[in-house]
Amino acid sequence: MAEPLLVVQAVTKTYQRDGQAPHLALDGIDCQLNRGEVMVVVGPSGSGKSTLLRTLNGLESIDSGAIRVDGVSLTDPATDVNRWRTEVGMVFQHFNLFQHRTALDNVALPQRVVRGRPRADAERYARELLGRVGMGDYGARYPSQLSGGQQQRVAIARALAMDPKLMLFDEATSALDPETVGGILELMRALARDGMTMAVVTHEMGFARDVGDRALFMDAGRIVEMGTPDEVFGHPREARTRAFLEKIL
């Protein structure tokens, strides 16, 4: 049987803030994700969800444990973390686009710099991806000329342009107005249908139930409950999970 694409074993992460006691953000996290699956991560603010995602592409170091993506160990000193990070696409809450570059350049430039693709090839692929995310007519516009939902679509196209093995979404709809949330969620649904392996931190519970293959509920840096979305959201075993769901469903 093939190894899961993502394997997280006993991962811990502590933040040390000046004048404050150490904060244990991740406390012995164990999870895995098979190719083509979608893992949804839910929980209250401060539960460690975003920190977990940031460890999966090396934006946050870990104190102990192990993370492997497609057999490559992030904790192996021989691993080039910067190069490895290019295999994992990430879409943030606040877009993080280059404000002085057009939508087309935002998608094409990383391909040229990181993948070494010729300009013509990078721009051709960028146009293809902008079309895929519904932004084919907006390549010449700058981020300031786009709505929040449109900027997020460009950010998704930029992440896809690196041909990632794993896509991470960190509350990708939370900064959007309610009218544009549905379009971004539908785009993410389409990626799932196309077989993209995804880890998604979200508060959109309908999306989590519909799209997720496995679900994690986190609290205080720990995975309190894990299973299928129907198990975790429909028939939670843990009292903490039930208390959380009663407040948001």
PDB file of C-alpha atoms in Angstrom:
ATOM      1  CA  MET A   1       0.000   0.000   0.000  1.00  0.00           C
ATOM      2  CA  ALA A   2       1.374   3.413  -0.982  1.00  0.00           C
ATOM      3  CA  GLU A   3       2.487   5.775   1.750  1.00  0.00           C
ATOM      4  CA  PRO A   4       0.133   8.719   2.369  1.00  0.00           C
ATOM      5  CA  LEU A   5       1.183  11.907   0.607  1.00  0.00           C
ATOM      6  CA  LEU A   6       1.293  13.736   3.956  1.00  0.00           C
ATOM      7  CA  VAL A   7       2.404  12.195   7.234  1.00  0.00           C
ATOM      8  CA  VAL A   8       2.546  14.221  10.467  1.00  0.00           C
ATOM      9  CA  GLN A   9       3.925  12.458  13.530  1.00  0.00           C
ATOM     10  CA  ALA A  10       4.028  13.751  17.121  1.00  0.00           C
ATOM     11  CA  VAL A  11       4.572  17.367  16.040  1.00  0.00           C
ATOM     12  CA  THR A  12       5.004  19.974  18.755  1.00  0.00           C
ATOM     13  CA  LYS A  13       5.487  23.725  18.439  1.00  0.00           C
ATOM     14  CA  THR A  14       5.982  26.263  21.231  1.00  0.00           C
ATOM     15  CA  TYR A  15       6.004  30.047  20.916  1.00  0.00           C
ATOM     16  CA  GLN A  16       8.086  32.054  23.343  1.00  0.00           C
ATOM     17  CA  ARG A  17       6.877  35.653  23.604  1.00  0.00           C
ATOM     18  CA  ASP A  18       8.788  38.327  25.499  1.00  0.00           C
ATOM     19  CA  GLY A  19       7.647  38.592  29.096  1.00  0.00           C
ATOM     20  CA  GLN A  20       5.091  35.820  28.695  1.00  0.00           C
ATOM     21  CA  ALA A  21       4.979  32.149  29.551  1.00  0.00           C
ATOM     22  CA  PRO A  22       5.688  29.766  26.658  1.00  0.00           C
ATOM     23  CA  HIS A  23       2.630  28.972  24.544  1.00  0.00           C
ATOM     24  CA  LEU A  24       2.250  25.397  23.334  1.00  0.00           C
ATOM     25  CA  ALA A  25       0.642  25.900  19.937  1.00  0.00           C
ATOM     26  CA  LEU A  26       0.869  22.284  18.752  1.00  0.00           C
ATOM     27  CA  ASP A  27       0.873  19.435  21.227  1.00  0.00           C
ATOM     28  CA  GLY A  28       1.710  16.041  19.741  1.00  0.00           C
ATOM     29  CA  ILE A  29      -0.118  16.308  16.407  1.00  0.00           C
ATOM     30  CA  ASP A  30      -0.571  13.061  14.449  1.00  0.00           C
ATOM     31  CA  CYS A  31      -2.420  12.953  11.138  1.00  0.00           C
ATOM     32  CA  GLN A  32      -2.036  11.856   7.545  1.00  0.00           C
ATOM     33  CA  LEU A  33      -3.548  12.553   4.155  1.00  0.00           C
ATOM     34  CA  ASN A  34      -3.712  10.298   1.114  1.00  0.00           C
ATOM     35  CA  ARG A  35      -3.280  11.487  -2.451  1.00  0.00           C
ATOM     36  CA  GLY A  36      -6.403  13.078  -3.841  1.00  0.00           C
ATOM     37  CA  GLU A  37      -8.025  13.512  -0.433  1.00  0.00           C
ATOM     38  CA  VAL A  38      -9.257  16.677   1.262  1.00  0.00           C
ATOM     39  CA  MET A  39      -8.625  17.170   4.979  1.00  0.00           C
ATOM     40  CA  VAL A  40     -10.685  19.877   6.678  1.00  0.00           C
ATOM     41  CA  VAL A  41      -9.491  21.382   9.953  1.00  0.00           C
ATOM     42  CA  VAL A  42     -11.908  23.177  12.266  1.00  0.00           C
ATOM     43  CA  GLY A  43     -11.792  24.552  15.772  1.00  0.00           C
ATOM     44  CA  PRO A  44     -11.967  27.756  17.810  1.00  0.00           C
ATOM     45  CA  SER A  45      -9.593  30.668  17.290  1.00  0.00           C
ATOM     46  CA  GLY A  46      -6.188  29.997  18.808  1.00  0.00           C
ATOM     47  CA  SER A  47      -6.553  26.229  18.623  1.00  0.00           C
ATOM     48  CA  GLY A  48      -3.451  25.778  16.435  1.00  0.00           C
ATOM     49  CA  LYS A  49      -5.146  25.275  13.056  1.00  0.00           C
ATOM     50  CA  SER A  50      -3.177  27.911  11.140  1.00  0.00           C
ATOM     51  CA  THR A  51       0.050  26.997  12.904  1.00  0.00           C
ATOM     52  CA  LEU A  52      -0.408  23.403  11.787  1.00  0.00           C
ATOM     53  CA  LEU A  53      -0.861  24.482   8.174  1.00  0.00           C
ATOM     54  CA  ARG A  54       2.195  26.746   8.314  1.00  0.00           C
ATOM     55  CA  THR A  55       4.362  23.870   9.540  1.00  0.00           C
ATOM     56  CA  LEU A  56       3.327  21.789   6.527  1.00  0.00           C
ATOM     57  CA  ASN A  57       5.180  24.059   4.091  1.00  0.00           C
ATOM     58  CA  GLY A  58       8.029  25.105   6.362  1.00  0.00           C
ATOM     59  CA  LEU A  59       6.783  28.604   7.190  1.00  0.00           C
ATOM     60  CA  GLU A  60       6.930  27.560  10.847  1.00  0.00           C
ATOM     61  CA  SER A  61       9.616  25.332  12.303  1.00  0.00           C
ATOM     62  CA  ILE A  62       8.677  22.579  14.736  1.00  0.00           C
ATOM     63  CA  ASP A  63      10.236  21.708  18.078  1.00  0.00           C
ATOM     64  CA  SER A  64       9.894  17.960  17.739  1.00  0.00           C
ATOM     65  CA  GLY A  65       8.196  15.297  15.679  1.00  0.00           C
ATOM     66  CA  ALA A  66       8.279  14.649  11.939  1.00  0.00           C
ATOM     67  CA  ILE A  67       6.554  15.879   8.781  1.00  0.00           C
ATOM     68  CA  ARG A  68       6.838  14.132   5.412  1.00  0.00           C
ATOM     69  CA  VAL A  69       5.328  15.146   2.097  1.00  0.00           C
ATOM     70  CA  ASP A  70       5.655  12.628  -0.718  1.00  0.00           C
ATOM     71  CA  GLY A  71       8.389  10.841   1.229  1.00  0.00           C
ATOM     72  CA  VAL A  72      10.493  13.987   1.796  1.00  0.00           C
ATOM     73  CA  SER A  73      11.222  14.798   5.446  1.00  0.00           C
ATOM     74  CA  LEU A  74      10.988  18.418   6.500  1.00  0.00           C
ATOM     75  CA  THR A  75      12.984  17.649   9.632  1.00  0.00           C
ATOM     76  CA  ASP A  76      15.910  16.067   7.801  1.00  0.00           C
ATOM     77  CA  PRO A  77      18.839  18.535   7.891  1.00  0.00           C
ATOM     78  CA  ALA A  78      19.692  17.493   4.335  1.00  0.00           C
ATOM     79  CA  THR A  79      16.339  18.771   3.046  1.00  0.00           C
ATOM     80  CA  ASP A  80      16.437  22.111   1.239  1.00  0.00           C
ATOM     81  CA  VAL A  81      13.388  23.660   2.897  1.00  0.00           C
ATOM     82  CA  ASN A  82      13.075  26.517   0.414  1.00  0.00           C
ATOM     83  CA  ARG A  83      13.067  24.137  -2.527  1.00  0.00           C
ATOM     84  CA  TRP A  84      10.751  21.719  -0.741  1.00  0.00           C
ATOM     85  CA  ARG A  85       8.308  24.556  -0.014  1.00  0.00           C
ATOM     86  CA  THR A  86       7.719  24.973  -3.748  1.00  0.00           C
ATOM     87  CA  GLU A  87       6.001  21.571  -3.761  1.00  0.00           C
ATOM     88  CA  VAL A  88       3.301  22.836  -1.399  1.00  0.00           C
ATOM     89  CA  GLY A  89       0.952  25.612  -2.507  1.00  0.00           C
ATOM     90  CA  MET A  90      -0.608  27.861   0.114  1.00  0.00           C
ATOM     91  CA  VAL A  91      -3.532  30.264  -0.109  1.00  0.00           C
ATOM     92  CA  PHE A  92      -3.733  32.748   2.741  1.00  0.00           C
ATOM     93  CA  GLN A  93      -6.577  34.697   4.270  1.00  0.00           C
ATOM     94  CA  HIS A  94      -5.283  38.030   2.958  1.00  0.00           C
ATOM     95  CA  PHE A  95      -4.250  37.180  -0.625  1.00  0.00           C
ATOM     96  CA  ASN A  96      -0.567  38.327  -0.380  1.00  0.00           C
ATOM     97  CA  LEU A  97      -0.404  39.438  -4.005  1.00  0.00           C
ATOM     98  CA  PHE A  98       2.316  41.706  -5.414  1.00  0.00           C
ATOM     99  CA  GLN A  99       0.480  45.031  -5.505  1.00  0.00           C
ATOM    100  CA  HIS A 100       2.747  46.556  -8.159  1.00  0.00           C
ATOM    101  CA  ARG A 101       2.236  43.701 -10.625  1.00  0.00           C
ATOM    102  CA  THR A 102      -0.726  42.683 -12.751  1.00  0.00           C
ATOM    103  CA  ALA A 103      -2.756  39.559 -12.124  1.00  0.00           C
ATOM    104  CA  LEU A 104      -0.936  37.888 -15.017  1.00  0.00           C
ATOM    105  CA  ASP A 105       2.460  38.810 -13.582  1.00  0.00           C
ATOM    106  CA  ASN A 106       1.440  37.588 -10.129  1.00  0.00           C
ATOM    107  CA  VAL A 107       0.814  34.143 -11.582  1.00  0.00           C
ATOM    108  CA  ALA A 108       3.659  34.070 -14.109  1.00  0.00           C
ATOM    109  CA  LEU A 109       6.544  35.583 -12.136  1.00  0.00           C
ATOM    110  CA  PRO A 110       6.867  32.831  -9.486  1.00  0.00           C
ATOM    111  CA  GLN A 111       7.029  30.241 -12.266  1.00  0.00           C
ATOM    112  CA  ARG A 112       9.929  32.086 -13.879  1.00  0.00           C
ATOM    113  CA  VAL A 113      11.821  32.740 -10.640  1.00  0.00           C
ATOM    114  CA  VAL A 114      11.274  29.403  -8.901  1.00  0.00           C
ATOM    115  CA  ARG A 115      10.644  26.924 -11.729  1.00  0.00           C
ATOM    116  CA  GLY A 116      12.904  28.623 -14.256  1.00  0.00           C
ATOM    117  CA  ARG A 117      10.275  28.609 -16.972  1.00  0.00           C
ATOM    118  CA  PRO A 118      10.739  30.905 -19.990  1.00  0.00           C
ATOM    119  CA  ARG A 119       8.573  34.043 -19.922  1.00  0.00           C
ATOM    120  CA  ALA A 120       6.373  32.921 -22.804  1.00  0.00           C
ATOM    121  CA  ASP A 121       5.693  29.509 -21.233  1.00  0.00           C
ATOM    122  CA  ALA A 122       5.025  31.032 -17.804  1.00  0.00           C
ATOM    123  CA  GLU A 123       2.614  33.600 -19.197  1.00  0.00           C
ATOM    124  CA  ARG A 124       0.833  30.996 -21.330  1.00  0.00           C
ATOM    125  CA  TYR A 125       0.283  28.799 -18.279  1.00  0.00           C
ATOM    126  CA  ALA A 126      -0.721  31.829 -16.201  1.00  0.00           C
ATOM    127  CA  ARG A 127      -3.425  32.738 -18.732  1.00  0.00           C
ATOM    128  CA  GLU A 128      -4.659  29.150 -18.699  1.00  0.00           C
ATOM    129  CA  LEU A 129      -4.920  29.129 -14.918  1.00  0.00           C
ATOM    130  CA  LEU A 130      -6.528  32.564 -14.725  1.00  0.00           C
ATOM    131  CA  GLY A 131      -9.163  31.222 -17.096  1.00  0.00           C
ATOM    132  CA  ARG A 132      -9.600  28.152 -14.940  1.00  0.00           C
ATOM    133  CA  VAL A 133     -10.348  30.277 -11.849  1.00  0.00           C
ATOM    134  CA  GLY A 134     -12.690  32.610 -13.717  1.00  0.00           C
ATOM    135  CA  MET A 135     -10.225  35.465 -14.132  1.00  0.00           C
ATOM    136  CA  GLY A 136      -9.323  35.098 -17.806  1.00  0.00           C
ATOM    137  CA  ASP A 137     -10.414  38.653 -18.644  1.00  0.00           C
ATOM    138  CA  TYR A 138      -8.564  40.295 -15.761  1.00  0.00           C
ATOM    139  CA  GLY A 139      -4.911  39.483 -16.435  1.00  0.00           C
ATOM    140  CA  ALA A 140      -3.946  43.104 -17.113  1.00  0.00           C
ATOM    141  CA  ARG A 141      -5.469  44.459 -13.910  1.00  0.00           C
ATOM    142  CA  TYR A 142      -3.595  45.232 -10.706  1.00  0.00           C
ATOM    143  CA  PRO A 143      -4.762  43.901  -7.318  1.00  0.00           C
ATOM    144  CA  SER A 144      -6.103  47.351  -6.357  1.00  0.00           C
ATOM    145  CA  GLN A 145      -8.455  47.102  -9.345  1.00  0.00           C
ATOM    146  CA  LEU A 146      -9.860  43.757  -8.214  1.00  0.00           C
ATOM    147  CA  SER A 147     -12.393  42.809  -5.550  1.00  0.00           C
ATOM    148  CA  GLY A 148     -11.394  40.653  -2.628  1.00  0.00           C
ATOM    149  CA  GLY A 149     -12.904  37.568  -4.224  1.00  0.00           C
ATOM    150  CA  GLN A 150     -11.115  38.259  -7.494  1.00  0.00           C
ATOM    151  CA  GLN A 151      -7.803  38.719  -5.688  1.00  0.00           C
ATOM    152  CA  GLN A 152      -8.296  35.400  -3.929  1.00  0.00           C
ATOM    153  CA  ARG A 153      -8.926  33.706  -7.271  1.00  0.00           C
ATOM    154  CA  VAL A 154      -5.632  35.121  -8.568  1.00  0.00           C
ATOM    155  CA  ALA A 155      -3.900  33.881  -5.402  1.00  0.00           C
ATOM    156  CA  ILE A 156      -5.276  30.382  -6.018  1.00  0.00           C
ATOM    157  CA  ALA A 157      -4.084  30.489  -9.632  1.00  0.00           C
ATOM    158  CA  ARG A 158      -0.639  31.574  -8.439  1.00  0.00           C
ATOM    159  CA  ALA A 159      -0.423  28.629  -6.057  1.00  0.00           C
ATOM    160  CA  LEU A 160      -1.613  26.193  -8.734  1.00  0.00           C
ATOM    161  CA  ALA A 161       0.972  27.526 -11.191  1.00  0.00           C
ATOM    162  CA  MET A 162       3.723  25.859  -9.177  1.00  0.00           C
ATOM    163  CA  ASP A 163       2.113  22.452  -9.846  1.00  0.00           C
ATOM    164  CA  PRO A 164       2.025  21.637  -6.120  1.00  0.00           C
ATOM    165  CA  LYS A 165       1.651  18.164  -4.718  1.00  0.00           C
ATOM    166  CA  LEU A 166      -0.372  19.550  -1.828  1.00  0.00           C
ATOM    167  CA  MET A 167      -2.549  22.666  -1.527  1.00  0.00           C
ATOM    168  CA  LEU A 168      -3.087  24.398   1.806  1.00  0.00           C
ATOM    169  CA  PHE A 169      -5.964  26.830   2.378  1.00  0.00           C
ATOM    170  CA  ASP A 170      -5.790  28.918   5.554  1.00  0.00           C
ATOM    171  CA  GLU A 171      -9.290  30.331   6.059  1.00  0.00           C
ATOM    172  CA  ALA A 172      -9.271  31.437   2.438  1.00  0.00           C
ATOM    173  CA  THR A 173     -12.795  32.900   2.606  1.00  0.00           C
ATOM    174  CA  SER A 174     -12.780  34.607   6.002  1.00  0.00           C
ATOM    175  CA  ALA A 175     -11.728  38.035   4.649  1.00  0.00           C
ATOM    176  CA  LEU A 176     -14.365  38.012   1.907  1.00  0.00           C
ATOM    177  CA  ASP A 177     -17.849  39.472   1.900  1.00  0.00           C
ATOM    178  CA  PRO A 178     -20.662  36.916   2.066  1.00  0.00           C
ATOM    179  CA  GLU A 179     -21.624  37.353  -1.599  1.00  0.00           C
ATOM    180  CA  THR A 180     -18.190  36.258  -2.855  1.00  0.00           C
ATOM    181  CA  VAL A 181     -17.589  33.381  -0.427  1.00  0.00           C
ATOM    182  CA  GLY A 182     -19.715  30.970  -2.436  1.00  0.00           C
ATOM    183  CA  GLY A 183     -17.685  31.464  -5.610  1.00  0.00           C
ATOM    184  CA  ILE A 184     -14.380  30.715  -3.879  1.00  0.00           C
ATOM    185  CA  LEU A 185     -15.834  27.649  -2.171  1.00  0.00           C
ATOM    186  CA  GLU A 186     -17.126  26.378  -5.512  1.00  0.00           C
ATOM    187  CA  LEU A 187     -13.667  26.858  -7.006  1.00  0.00           C
ATOM    188  CA  MET A 188     -12.193  24.838  -4.148  1.00  0.00           C
ATOM    189  CA  ARG A 189     -14.842  22.177  -4.707  1.00  0.00           C
ATOM    190  CA  ALA A 190     -13.777  21.990  -8.346  1.00  0.00           C
ATOM    191  CA  LEU A 191     -10.145  21.478  -7.310  1.00  0.00           C
ATOM    192  CA  ALA A 192     -11.246  18.653  -5.020  1.00  0.00           C
ATOM    193  CA  ARG A 193     -13.220  17.029  -7.848  1.00  0.00           C
ATOM    194  CA  ASP A 194     -10.110  17.258 -10.035  1.00  0.00           C
ATOM    195  CA  GLY A 195      -8.187  15.216  -7.454  1.00  0.00           C
ATOM    196  CA  MET A 196      -6.074  17.933  -5.831  1.00  0.00           C
ATOM    197  CA  THR A 197      -4.785  16.887  -2.403  1.00  0.00           C
ATOM    198  CA  MET A 198      -5.834  19.636   0.000  1.00  0.00           C
ATOM    199  CA  ALA A 199      -5.654  20.589   3.676  1.00  0.00           C
ATOM    200  CA  VAL A 200      -8.209  23.280   4.456  1.00  0.00           C
ATOM    201  CA  VAL A 201      -8.656  25.343   7.614  1.00  0.00           C
ATOM    202  CA  THR A 202     -12.210  26.667   7.419  1.00  0.00           C
ATOM    203  CA  HIS A 203     -15.226  27.932   9.326  1.00  0.00           C
ATOM    204  CA  GLU A 204     -17.520  27.007   6.440  1.00  0.00           C
ATOM    205  CA  MET A 205     -19.071  23.914   7.913  1.00  0.00           C
ATOM    206  CA  GLY A 206     -21.284  23.090   4.933  1.00  0.00           C
ATOM    207  CA  PHE A 207     -18.223  23.071   2.698  1.00  0.00           C
ATOM    208  CA  ALA A 208     -16.293  20.978   5.232  1.00  0.00           C
ATOM    209  CA  ARG A 209     -19.031  18.348   5.336  1.00  0.00           C
ATOM    210  CA  ASP A 210     -19.520  18.259   1.571  1.00  0.00           C
ATOM    211  CA  VAL A 211     -15.912  18.210   0.388  1.00  0.00           C
ATOM    212  CA  GLY A 212     -13.807  16.717   3.180  1.00  0.00           C
ATOM    213  CA  ASP A 213     -12.654  13.117   3.131  1.00  0.00           C
ATOM    214  CA  ARG A 214     -11.392  13.424   6.680  1.00  0.00           C
ATOM    215  CA  ALA A 215     -11.965  16.031   9.360  1.00  0.00           C
ATOM    216  CA  LEU A 216      -9.960  17.229  12.352  1.00  0.00           C
ATOM    217  CA  PHE A 217     -11.343  19.186  15.274  1.00  0.00           C
ATOM    218  CA  MET A 218      -8.572  21.018  17.147  1.00  0.00           C
ATOM    219  CA  ASP A 219      -8.554  22.777  20.495  1.00  0.00           C
ATOM    220  CA  ALA A 220      -5.666  24.084  22.615  1.00  0.00           C
ATOM    221  CA  GLY A 221      -3.057  22.764  20.193  1.00  0.00           C
ATOM    222  CA  ARG A 222      -4.382  19.205  20.130  1.00  0.00           C
ATOM    223  CA  ILE A 223      -6.493  17.096  17.805  1.00  0.00           C
ATOM    224  CA  VAL A 224      -9.523  16.422  19.962  1.00  0.00           C
ATOM    225  CA  GLU A 225     -11.393  14.386  17.372  1.00  0.00           C
ATOM    226  CA  MET A 226     -10.616  12.974  13.940  1.00  0.00           C
ATOM    227  CA  GLY A 227     -12.641  10.972  11.446  1.00  0.00           C
ATOM    228  CA  THR A 228     -14.887  11.393   8.442  1.00  0.00           C
ATOM    229  CA  PRO A 229     -16.895  14.637   8.305  1.00  0.00           C
ATOM    230  CA  ASP A 230     -20.043  12.678   9.080  1.00  0.00           C
ATOM    231  CA  GLU A 231     -18.409  11.176  12.161  1.00  0.00           C
ATOM    232  CA  VAL A 232     -16.897  14.403  13.475  1.00  0.00           C
ATOM    233  CA  PHE A 233     -19.712  16.819  12.583  1.00  0.00           C
ATOM    234  CA  GLY A 234     -22.702  14.493  12.609  1.00  0.00           C
ATOM    235  CA  HIS A 235     -21.863  12.108  15.436  1.00  0.00           C
ATOM    236  CA  PRO A 236     -19.075  13.653  17.563  1.00  0.00           C
ATOM    237  CA  ARG A 237     -17.791  11.473  20.384  1.00  0.00           C
ATOM    238  CA  GLU A 238     -16.067  14.143  22.439  1.00  0.00           C
ATOM    239  CA  ALA A 239     -17.902  16.641  24.643  1.00  0.00           C
ATOM    240  CA  ARG A 240     -15.570  19.460  23.546  1.00  0.00           C
ATOM    241  CA  THR A 241     -16.416  18.815  19.897  1.00  0.00           C
ATOM    242  CA  ARG A 242     -20.143  18.779  20.634  1.00  0.00           C
ATOM    243  CA  ALA A 243     -19.890  22.052  22.578  1.00  0.00           C
ATOM    244  CA  PHE A 244     -18.080  23.736  19.689  1.00  0.00           C
ATOM    245  CA  LEU A 245     -20.492  22.503  17.049  1.00  0.00           C
ATOM    246  CA  GLU A 246     -23.543  23.533  19.082  1.00  0.00           C
ATOM    247  CA  LYS A 247     -22.328  27.126  18.925  1.00  0.00           C
ATOM    248  CA  ILE A 248     -21.728  27.292  15.182  1.00  0.00           C
ATOM    249  CA  LEU A 249     -24.251  24.926  13.565  1.00  0.00           C
TER     250      LEU A 249
END
